[in-house]
Each structure stands twice: as C-alpha cells, then as structure tokens.
Amino acid sequence: MGFATDAIHVGQEPDPSTGSIVAPIYQTSTYVQEAFGKSKGYDYARTSHPNRRALERCVAKLEGGESAFVFTSGMAAIDSMFRLLRPGDHTIVSQAVYGGVYRLTTQLLVQFGLEFSFVDTSDAESVRRAVRPNTKMLYIETPTNPTMIVTDIAEMAAIANERKLTLAVDNTFLSPYLQQPLKLGAHIVVHSMTKYLNGHSDALGGAVILTRPADAEKIYFLQRSTGAGLAPMDCFLVSRGIKTLAVRMAQHDENGMTIARYLDDHPKVQRVLYPGLPSHPQYEIARKQQRGFGAMISFDVRTLDAARTLLNHVKLCSLAESLGGVETLISHPATMTHSSIPAEVRQQIGITDGLIRLSVGIEDADDLINDLDAALEKT
Ligand SMILES: Cc1ncc(COP(=O)(O)O)c(C=O)c1O
C-alpha cells in the first residue's frame, strides 16, 4: 500500500469485539488471565499493551523497519538506543546534535563508560578520521537541530559497513514521509514522536525503529525492564496524529519553502538555513535523499537584541520550544533548546545569539508572512 494508506490503516484494524473503527484506549495496568499460564497476549501494561503494539506496528511500517518500540519521549528512546552499547564503546555523533542528546551523552552516559566524539558528519573524511578501534556506532541527525546541516546518509552507511559500525539516524526533523534512512542503509532510526509524527503538540513520545532482530530483542528487553514504554493514552494520541501525517507533511513542506524564500529576500535577515534553498551547502544531498525539504528553518537576525525584539513582537507564531505541530512555533536556540551546550561550542557550531528557529505550521502562509513582516519591522 502507499504511505498515506499505511499511515491510516496499519495497526488500526477495527476492534474485533465491537467493530469500533477507532481502537479503544486500553486504560488498564493489568490483564486478567483466562486460566493458569493462559493469557490473551498481554499480561501487564509496562511490558506491552494493545495501543503500544498498534503504534509500534505503524511506525515500523512507515520507516520500512522490521520492528519499532515506542517510549515516553524522544530522549527515552535515544537513551535506550545508546544502551545497545557496552562500556568502553565509542560513538561518533553529529557535531550540531540536539542539545538534549549532547547533555545525555556528555553528562550522563559517559559516567557508564561510553565514549563520544562530536564530528561534522557532513564531511565524510572527518568521520573516517574519527573512527577508532573501539568505535561501534555512528549517530547522525540530518538535518541538524537548529543548524540544518545535512549529512549524506548513504555515504555514512558505506563508512558504517566498511568499518562494521551501527548507523543510527534521528529522523525527527523530516519524518518518514520526507526521508527514510533505513532505505538508504541505516540500521536504526530514532524519533521524537512529540514532533511531526504526533503533529498536534498534545503528547510526548519517542520511537526506536530497527532492522536487526538482535537489536530488537535488546530494545524490547530495555523497554520492559526500565518501564519507559509509552502509555495507552499517549499511544492513542500519536496513532491518531499519524493518520494525517502525509497530508500534514505535504503542507508543511509547501509552507516551509514559501517562508524560507520570503526570509531569504528580507533585508533584515542576514542568512537563512534551509536545505531547500540552492544556496544551502548541502542542497544537492538534501535533494537526493529527501522527498521534500520540510518546514524547519533557522535564520539569523544578527544580534541578541534583534532576536529578542522579533520574538516579543510575533503574534501568530508562538514563542515556544518544540516543533512539528500544526501551529507555527518560533524559538531562540541559544537560550532555549540548546542552552545546555556550552557557549564556546555553540559559537563553533553556528548557534549564534541572533539565530532564530522556526517550525513552520500549516496555517495560511500569507498570514505567517504578515506576522513575521510586522515583527521584523520592529527589529
Ligand atoms: C531532533 C530531536 N531529537 C530528539 C529530541 C528529543 O525528543 P523529546 O523532547 O520528545 O524527548 C528532540 C526534541 O526537541 C529533537 O528536536
């Protein structure tokens, strides 16, 4: 079936006992056994429950994976994914990775003997040079949050295969509608489902999608051992959101391009970071590996003062962290999402004080332009 059909139907079969077209929310912690040692497939909700199974089947299908496991947030999913590693293992991570991943790896996981190097993964030579005898994983985010650097996934897969590394890709910014890393050779995909997969800013969630049964076994073990699996109500909300993923992403993509072009022409905007603009350094790679360019845009208004003025004057765009919802969100990475990255590292990777991140929603693009126009006028 096509992507939109799978998004609506996989895992969402009508309820066999009542015919309900929407799967019920199984708001229960335990499942009564028919007889000693005889269950109906579920025993205790930490281990699994029907809403979680339904969502996991759908997400695995959309990413083209063998299996998927969903967690209470993107960070819980990413944390479990890194626990596939053993003390002493080394991972190469995209330099401009999401701030939460930087914090998790450099402040927590290092305490358990894992090693990390932050490398510009858009440069294959730098990645090759960073491989050590104990390197086991290559973890990339493409495009990166918020610097929009694109990494060539197929090229990373070639390095991973050559050096026997696991290639894991954070696909949060594009969703499987616009990019499918497993088809380009990645072994694992992770998501913050809080973003485009859910799409309505009303639930948190994370996913790990796998291709290898041995990894799946370990992730399932972790999910039920740590109790970080997603709860029924949140699974229901994300599953509902996914049903409109195809139409939402098509509109996000169209609006993203319109707003990026508008900002690119604006005299008060110093630079626009959007892989859909031919001026973007990895425009050709984005064109090759993505089905569209998405709706995440970063742009620089030169100073902290100008950034503050802009953020205080937008009305339709909401000043908030997060992204991927139907409503447009605007934020200041240096003081919000990426404040856990030390100032000197932020400067090095291009998260300047004047950098603004926009998650373009699916409102009328003209209304968004009018809002940005009025606020930019004040800067
Ligand atoms: C690219 C990316 N990965 C992971 C995460 C973490 O997801 P969550 O906030 O659902 O834990 C985020 C959150 O902003 C993100 O932007």
Coordinates of C-alpha atoms and ligand atoms in Angstrom, one line a residue:
M1 CA 0.0 0.0 0.0
G2 CA 1.0 3.6 -0.3
F3 CA 2.4 5.7 2.5
A4 CA -0.8 7.6 3.3
T5 CA -2.8 4.3 3.3
D6 CA -0.3 2.6 5.7
A7 CA -0.4 5.7 8.0
I8 CA -4.1 5.4 8.3
H9 CA -4.6 1.6 8.5
V10 CA -1.5 -0.3 9.8
G11 CA -2.2 -1.2 13.4
Q12 CA -5.6 0.4 13.2
E13 CA -7.8 -2.5 12.3
P14 CA -11.4 -2.1 13.6
D15 CA -11.8 -3.5 17.1
P16 CA -12.9 -7.2 16.7
S17 CA -15.2 -7.3 19.8
T18 CA -17.3 -4.2 18.9
G19 CA -16.5 -3.1 15.4
S20 CA -15.3 0.3 16.7
I21 CA -13.3 1.9 13.8
V22 CA -11.0 3.6 16.3
A23 CA -9.1 1.3 18.6
P24 CA -10.2 1.7 22.2
I25 CA -7.8 3.2 24.7
Y26 CA -6.8 0.3 26.9
Q27 CA -6.5 2.3 30.1
T28 CA -5.6 -0.7 32.3
S29 CA -2.5 -1.7 34.1
T30 CA -3.0 -5.5 34.1
Y31 CA -4.8 -8.2 32.1
V32 CA -6.8 -11.0 33.6
Q33 CA -5.6 -14.4 32.6
E34 CA -8.1 -16.9 31.3
A35 CA -6.5 -19.8 33.2
F36 CA -3.2 -20.6 34.9
G37 CA -0.5 -19.7 32.4
K38 CA -3.0 -18.7 29.7
S39 CA -3.2 -15.0 28.7
K40 CA -4.7 -13.3 25.6
G41 CA -1.3 -12.0 24.6
Y42 CA -1.0 -9.2 27.2
D43 CA -0.2 -9.5 31.0
Y44 CA 1.0 -6.2 32.4
A45 CA 1.0 -2.8 30.7
R46 CA 4.7 -2.0 31.4
T47 CA 5.6 -5.0 29.2
S48 CA 3.2 -4.1 26.4
H49 CA -0.4 -3.1 25.7
P50 CA -2.6 -3.0 22.5
N51 CA -2.3 0.7 21.9
R52 CA 1.5 0.5 22.1
R53 CA 1.6 -2.6 19.8
A54 CA -0.6 -0.8 17.3
L55 CA 1.6 2.3 17.2
E56 CA 4.8 0.3 17.0
R57 CA 3.5 -1.7 14.0
C58 CA 2.5 1.5 12.2
V59 CA 5.8 3.4 12.9
A60 CA 7.9 0.3 11.9
K61 CA 5.9 0.1 8.6
L62 CA 6.3 3.8 7.8
E63 CA 10.0 3.8 8.3
G64 CA 10.5 0.5 6.5
G65 CA 11.9 -1.3 9.6
E66 CA 11.4 -4.8 10.9
S67 CA 10.3 -3.6 14.3
A68 CA 9.7 -0.5 16.4
F69 CA 9.5 0.3 20.1
V70 CA 7.9 3.4 21.5
F71 CA 9.0 5.3 24.6
T72 CA 7.8 8.1 26.9
S73 CA 9.8 10.7 24.9
G74 CA 12.3 11.1 22.2
M75 CA 15.1 11.2 24.9
A76 CA 13.9 8.0 26.5
A77 CA 14.0 6.3 23.1
I78 CA 17.5 7.7 22.3
D79 CA 18.8 6.7 25.8
S80 CA 17.6 3.1 25.2
M81 CA 19.2 3.1 21.8
F82 CA 22.6 4.1 23.3
R83 CA 22.2 1.3 25.8
L84 CA 22.8 -1.2 22.9
L85 CA 26.4 -0.2 23.5
R86 CA 28.8 -1.6 26.2
P87 CA 31.2 0.3 28.5
G88 CA 34.3 1.2 26.5
D89 CA 32.4 1.6 23.2
H90 CA 32.9 4.8 21.2
T91 CA 30.3 6.6 19.2
I92 CA 30.7 9.3 16.6
V93 CA 27.9 11.9 16.9
S94 CA 26.9 14.7 14.5
Q95 CA 28.5 17.8 15.9
A96 CA 25.5 20.1 15.9
V97 CA 23.2 17.5 17.5
Y98 CA 20.0 18.3 19.5
G99 CA 21.0 19.9 22.9
G100 CA 19.3 17.1 24.9
V101 CA 21.4 14.4 23.1
Y102 CA 24.5 16.5 23.9
R103 CA 23.5 16.6 27.6
L104 CA 22.6 12.9 27.8
T105 CA 25.8 11.8 26.2
T106 CA 28.4 14.2 27.8
Q107 CA 26.9 14.4 31.3
L108 CA 25.2 11.0 31.8
L109 CA 26.2 8.2 29.5
V110 CA 30.0 9.0 29.9
Q111 CA 29.5 8.0 33.5
F112 CA 28.8 4.5 32.4
G113 CA 32.0 4.2 30.3
L114 CA 30.6 5.1 26.9
E115 CA 32.8 7.5 24.8
F116 CA 31.5 10.1 22.3
S117 CA 33.2 12.3 19.7
F118 CA 31.3 15.2 18.1
V119 CA 32.2 15.4 14.4
D120 CA 30.9 17.4 11.4
T121 CA 29.2 14.4 9.8
S122 CA 28.5 16.4 6.6
D123 CA 32.2 15.8 5.9
A124 CA 32.8 12.1 5.3
E125 CA 36.6 12.5 5.6
S126 CA 36.2 13.9 9.2
V127 CA 34.1 10.9 10.0
R128 CA 36.6 8.4 8.6
R129 CA 39.4 10.1 10.6
A130 CA 37.3 10.0 13.8
V131 CA 36.9 6.2 13.7
R132 CA 38.8 4.5 16.5
P133 CA 39.4 0.8 17.2
N134 CA 36.6 0.9 19.8
T135 CA 34.1 2.8 17.6
K136 CA 30.8 0.9 17.4
M137 CA 28.2 3.5 16.4
L138 CA 27.7 6.4 14.1
Y139 CA 24.8 8.6 15.3
I140 CA 23.6 11.3 13.0
E141 CA 20.9 13.9 13.0
T142 CA 20.0 15.1 9.5
P143 CA 19.1 17.9 9.1
T144 CA 20.6 19.0 12.4
N145 CA 18.6 21.0 15.0
P146 CA 18.8 24.0 14.6
T147 CA 21.8 24.5 12.2
M148 CA 20.1 22.5 9.4
I149 CA 23.3 20.7 8.3
V150 CA 22.6 17.8 6.1
T151 CA 24.6 14.5 6.3
D152 CA 24.7 12.1 3.3
I153 CA 23.1 9.0 4.8
A154 CA 24.1 6.6 2.1
E155 CA 27.7 7.8 2.4
M156 CA 27.6 7.3 6.2
A157 CA 26.1 3.8 5.6
A158 CA 29.1 3.0 3.3
I159 CA 31.5 4.0 6.1
A160 CA 29.5 2.1 8.7
N161 CA 29.6 -1.1 6.6
E162 CA 33.2 -0.7 5.8
R163 CA 34.2 -0.2 9.5
K164 CA 31.4 -2.5 11.0
L165 CA 29.6 0.3 12.8
T166 CA 25.9 0.6 13.6
L167 CA 24.4 3.6 11.8
A168 CA 21.6 5.3 13.7
V169 CA 19.7 8.3 12.4
D170 CA 17.5 10.8 14.2
N171 CA 14.7 11.4 11.6
T172 CA 12.7 13.7 13.8
F173 CA 13.0 16.8 11.5
L174 CA 11.6 15.2 8.4
S175 CA 9.5 12.2 9.4
P176 CA 9.3 9.1 7.3
Y177 CA 7.2 11.0 4.8
L178 CA 10.1 13.1 3.7
Q179 CA 13.1 10.8 4.5
Q180 CA 13.5 7.1 5.1
P181 CA 17.0 6.5 6.4
L182 CA 16.7 2.7 6.6
K183 CA 16.2 2.5 2.8
L184 CA 19.5 4.4 2.5
G185 CA 21.4 1.9 4.6
A186 CA 20.9 3.0 8.2
H187 CA 20.4 0.2 10.8
I188 CA 18.4 2.2 13.3
V189 CA 16.1 5.2 13.2
V190 CA 15.1 7.2 16.2
H191 CA 12.3 9.8 16.6
S192 CA 10.9 12.3 18.9
M193 CA 7.3 11.4 18.1
T194 CA 6.4 14.5 20.1
K195 CA 7.1 16.4 16.8
Y196 CA 5.8 15.6 13.3
L197 CA 4.6 12.0 14.0
N198 CA 2.1 13.2 16.6
G199 CA 1.9 16.6 14.9
H200 CA -0.6 18.3 17.3
S201 CA 1.6 19.3 20.3
D202 CA -0.6 17.3 22.7
A203 CA 1.6 14.4 23.6
L204 CA 5.3 13.3 24.1
G205 CA 6.7 10.2 22.6
G206 CA 9.8 8.6 21.2
A207 CA 10.5 5.7 18.9
V208 CA 13.4 3.3 18.0
I209 CA 12.9 1.6 14.7
L210 CA 15.2 -1.4 14.0
T211 CA 16.2 -3.7 11.1
R212 CA 18.1 -6.4 13.1
P213 CA 16.3 -8.9 15.3
A214 CA 19.2 -9.0 17.8
D215 CA 18.9 -5.2 18.4
A216 CA 15.1 -5.5 18.6
E217 CA 15.4 -8.2 21.3
K218 CA 17.7 -5.9 23.4
I219 CA 15.5 -2.8 23.0
Y220 CA 12.4 -4.7 24.0
F221 CA 14.2 -6.0 27.0
L222 CA 15.2 -2.5 27.9
Q223 CA 11.6 -1.2 27.3
R224 CA 10.0 -3.6 29.7
S225 CA 12.9 -3.6 32.2
T226 CA 13.1 0.2 32.6
G227 CA 9.4 0.9 32.3
A228 CA 10.0 3.7 29.8
G229 CA 7.4 2.4 27.3
L230 CA 4.7 4.8 26.1
A231 CA 1.3 4.8 28.0
P232 CA -2.0 3.9 26.3
M233 CA -3.4 7.4 26.1
D234 CA -0.3 8.9 24.6
C235 CA 0.0 6.0 22.1
F236 CA -3.6 6.7 21.1
L237 CA -2.9 10.4 20.5
V238 CA 0.3 9.7 18.5
S239 CA -1.6 7.0 16.4
R240 CA -4.3 9.5 15.7
G241 CA -1.8 12.1 14.7
I242 CA 0.0 9.7 12.3
K243 CA -3.2 9.2 10.3
T244 CA -2.8 12.7 8.8
L245 CA 1.0 12.6 8.6
A246 CA 1.0 12.5 4.7
V247 CA -1.3 15.5 4.2
R248 CA 0.3 17.5 7.0
M249 CA 3.8 16.9 5.8
A250 CA 2.9 17.9 2.2
Q251 CA 1.5 21.2 3.5
H252 CA 4.4 21.7 6.0
D253 CA 6.8 21.2 3.1
E254 CA 5.0 23.8 0.9
N255 CA 4.8 26.4 3.6
G256 CA 8.4 25.8 4.6
M257 CA 9.6 26.6 1.1
T258 CA 7.4 29.7 0.9
I259 CA 8.6 31.1 4.2
A260 CA 12.2 30.3 3.5
R261 CA 12.1 32.2 0.3
Y262 CA 10.4 35.1 2.0
L263 CA 13.0 35.3 4.7
D264 CA 15.9 34.9 2.2
D265 CA 14.7 38.1 0.4
H266 CA 14.2 40.1 3.6
P267 CA 16.9 42.8 4.1
K268 CA 16.9 42.4 7.9
V269 CA 17.7 38.7 7.7
Q270 CA 21.4 38.0 7.5
R271 CA 21.3 34.3 6.5
V272 CA 18.7 31.6 6.1
L273 CA 19.5 28.0 6.9
Y274 CA 17.1 25.8 4.9
P275 CA 18.2 22.8 2.8
G276 CA 15.6 23.7 0.1
L277 CA 17.4 26.9 -0.9
P278 CA 20.0 26.3 -3.6
S279 CA 22.4 28.4 -1.5
H280 CA 22.4 25.8 1.2
P281 CA 25.8 23.9 1.2
Q282 CA 24.2 20.5 1.1
Y283 CA 21.2 21.4 -1.2
E284 CA 22.1 18.6 -3.7
I285 CA 22.4 16.0 -0.9
A286 CA 19.1 17.0 0.5
R287 CA 17.5 16.8 -3.0
K288 CA 19.0 13.3 -3.4
Q289 CA 17.9 11.8 -0.1
Q290 CA 14.8 13.7 0.9
R291 CA 11.4 13.7 -0.7
G292 CA 11.0 17.4 0.3
F293 CA 12.7 19.9 2.4
G294 CA 10.4 20.2 5.4
A295 CA 9.3 23.1 7.5
M296 CA 12.2 23.7 9.9
I297 CA 14.0 26.9 9.1
S298 CA 16.7 28.8 11.0
F299 CA 17.6 32.4 10.2
D300 CA 19.9 35.0 11.7
V301 CA 18.9 38.5 12.6
R302 CA 22.5 39.4 13.6
T303 CA 22.1 40.3 17.3
L304 CA 20.6 39.1 20.5
D305 CA 18.7 42.4 20.7
A306 CA 17.1 41.9 17.3
A307 CA 16.2 38.3 18.2
R308 CA 14.6 39.5 21.4
T309 CA 12.6 42.2 19.6
L310 CA 11.4 39.8 16.9
L311 CA 10.3 37.2 19.4
N312 CA 8.5 39.7 21.5
H313 CA 6.5 41.1 18.5
V314 CA 5.3 38.0 16.7
K315 CA 1.6 37.3 17.4
L316 CA 0.6 34.3 15.2
C317 CA 3.9 32.5 15.6
S318 CA 4.1 31.2 19.2
L319 CA 7.3 31.7 21.2
A320 CA 7.8 28.1 22.4
E321 CA 10.2 25.2 22.4
S322 CA 9.3 22.1 20.4
L323 CA 8.4 21.7 16.7
G324 CA 6.5 19.7 14.2
G325 CA 2.9 20.7 15.3
V326 CA 0.2 22.2 13.0
E327 CA 0.8 25.6 14.6
T328 CA 3.9 27.7 13.9
L329 CA 6.4 27.9 16.7
I330 CA 9.4 30.2 16.9
S331 CA 12.3 29.9 19.3
H332 CA 15.8 31.2 20.3
P333 CA 18.0 28.1 20.3
A334 CA 21.0 29.7 22.2
T335 CA 18.8 30.5 25.3
M336 CA 16.1 27.8 24.9
T337 CA 16.6 24.3 23.3
H338 CA 20.4 24.5 23.1
S339 CA 21.3 26.3 26.3
S340 CA 22.8 23.1 27.7
I341 CA 25.5 23.3 25.1
P342 CA 28.5 25.4 26.3
A343 CA 28.7 28.9 24.8
E344 CA 32.0 28.2 23.0
V345 CA 30.6 25.0 21.5
R346 CA 27.5 26.9 20.4
Q347 CA 29.6 29.5 18.6
Q348 CA 31.7 26.8 17.0
I349 CA 28.7 25.0 15.5
G350 CA 26.9 28.2 14.4
I351 CA 24.2 28.7 17.1
T352 CA 24.7 32.4 17.3
D353 CA 22.9 34.8 19.5
G354 CA 20.9 36.2 16.5
L355 CA 19.8 32.7 15.4
I356 CA 16.0 32.1 15.4
R357 CA 14.4 28.7 14.7
L358 CA 11.1 28.5 13.1
S359 CA 8.9 25.4 13.0
V360 CA 6.5 26.4 10.2
G361 CA 3.0 25.1 10.8
I362 CA 0.2 24.5 8.3
E363 CA -1.6 27.8 8.7
D364 CA -2.1 30.1 5.6
A365 CA 1.4 31.1 4.6
D366 CA 0.3 34.7 3.9
D367 CA -0.8 35.1 7.5
L368 CA 2.6 33.8 8.7
I369 CA 4.4 36.2 6.3
N370 CA 2.3 39.1 7.6
D371 CA 3.1 38.2 11.2
L372 CA 6.9 37.8 10.5
D373 CA 6.9 41.0 8.4
A374 CA 5.4 43.1 11.2
A375 CA 7.8 41.7 13.8
L376 CA 10.9 42.1 11.6
E377 CA 9.9 45.7 11.0
K378 CA 10.4 46.3 14.7
T379 CA 13.9 45.0 14.8
Ligands
LIG1 C1 16.0 16.3 16.7 C2 15.5 15.9 18.1 N1 15.7 14.7 18.6 C3 15.3 14.4 19.8 C4 14.5 15.2 20.6 C5 14.1 14.8 22.0 O1 12.7 14.5 22.0 P1 11.7 14.6 23.2 O2 11.6 16.1 23.5 O3 10.4 14.0 22.7 O4 12.3 13.9 24.3 C6 14.2 16.5 20.1 C7 13.5 17.5 20.9 O5 13.3 18.6 20.6 C8 14.7 16.8 18.8 O6 14.5 18.0 18.3

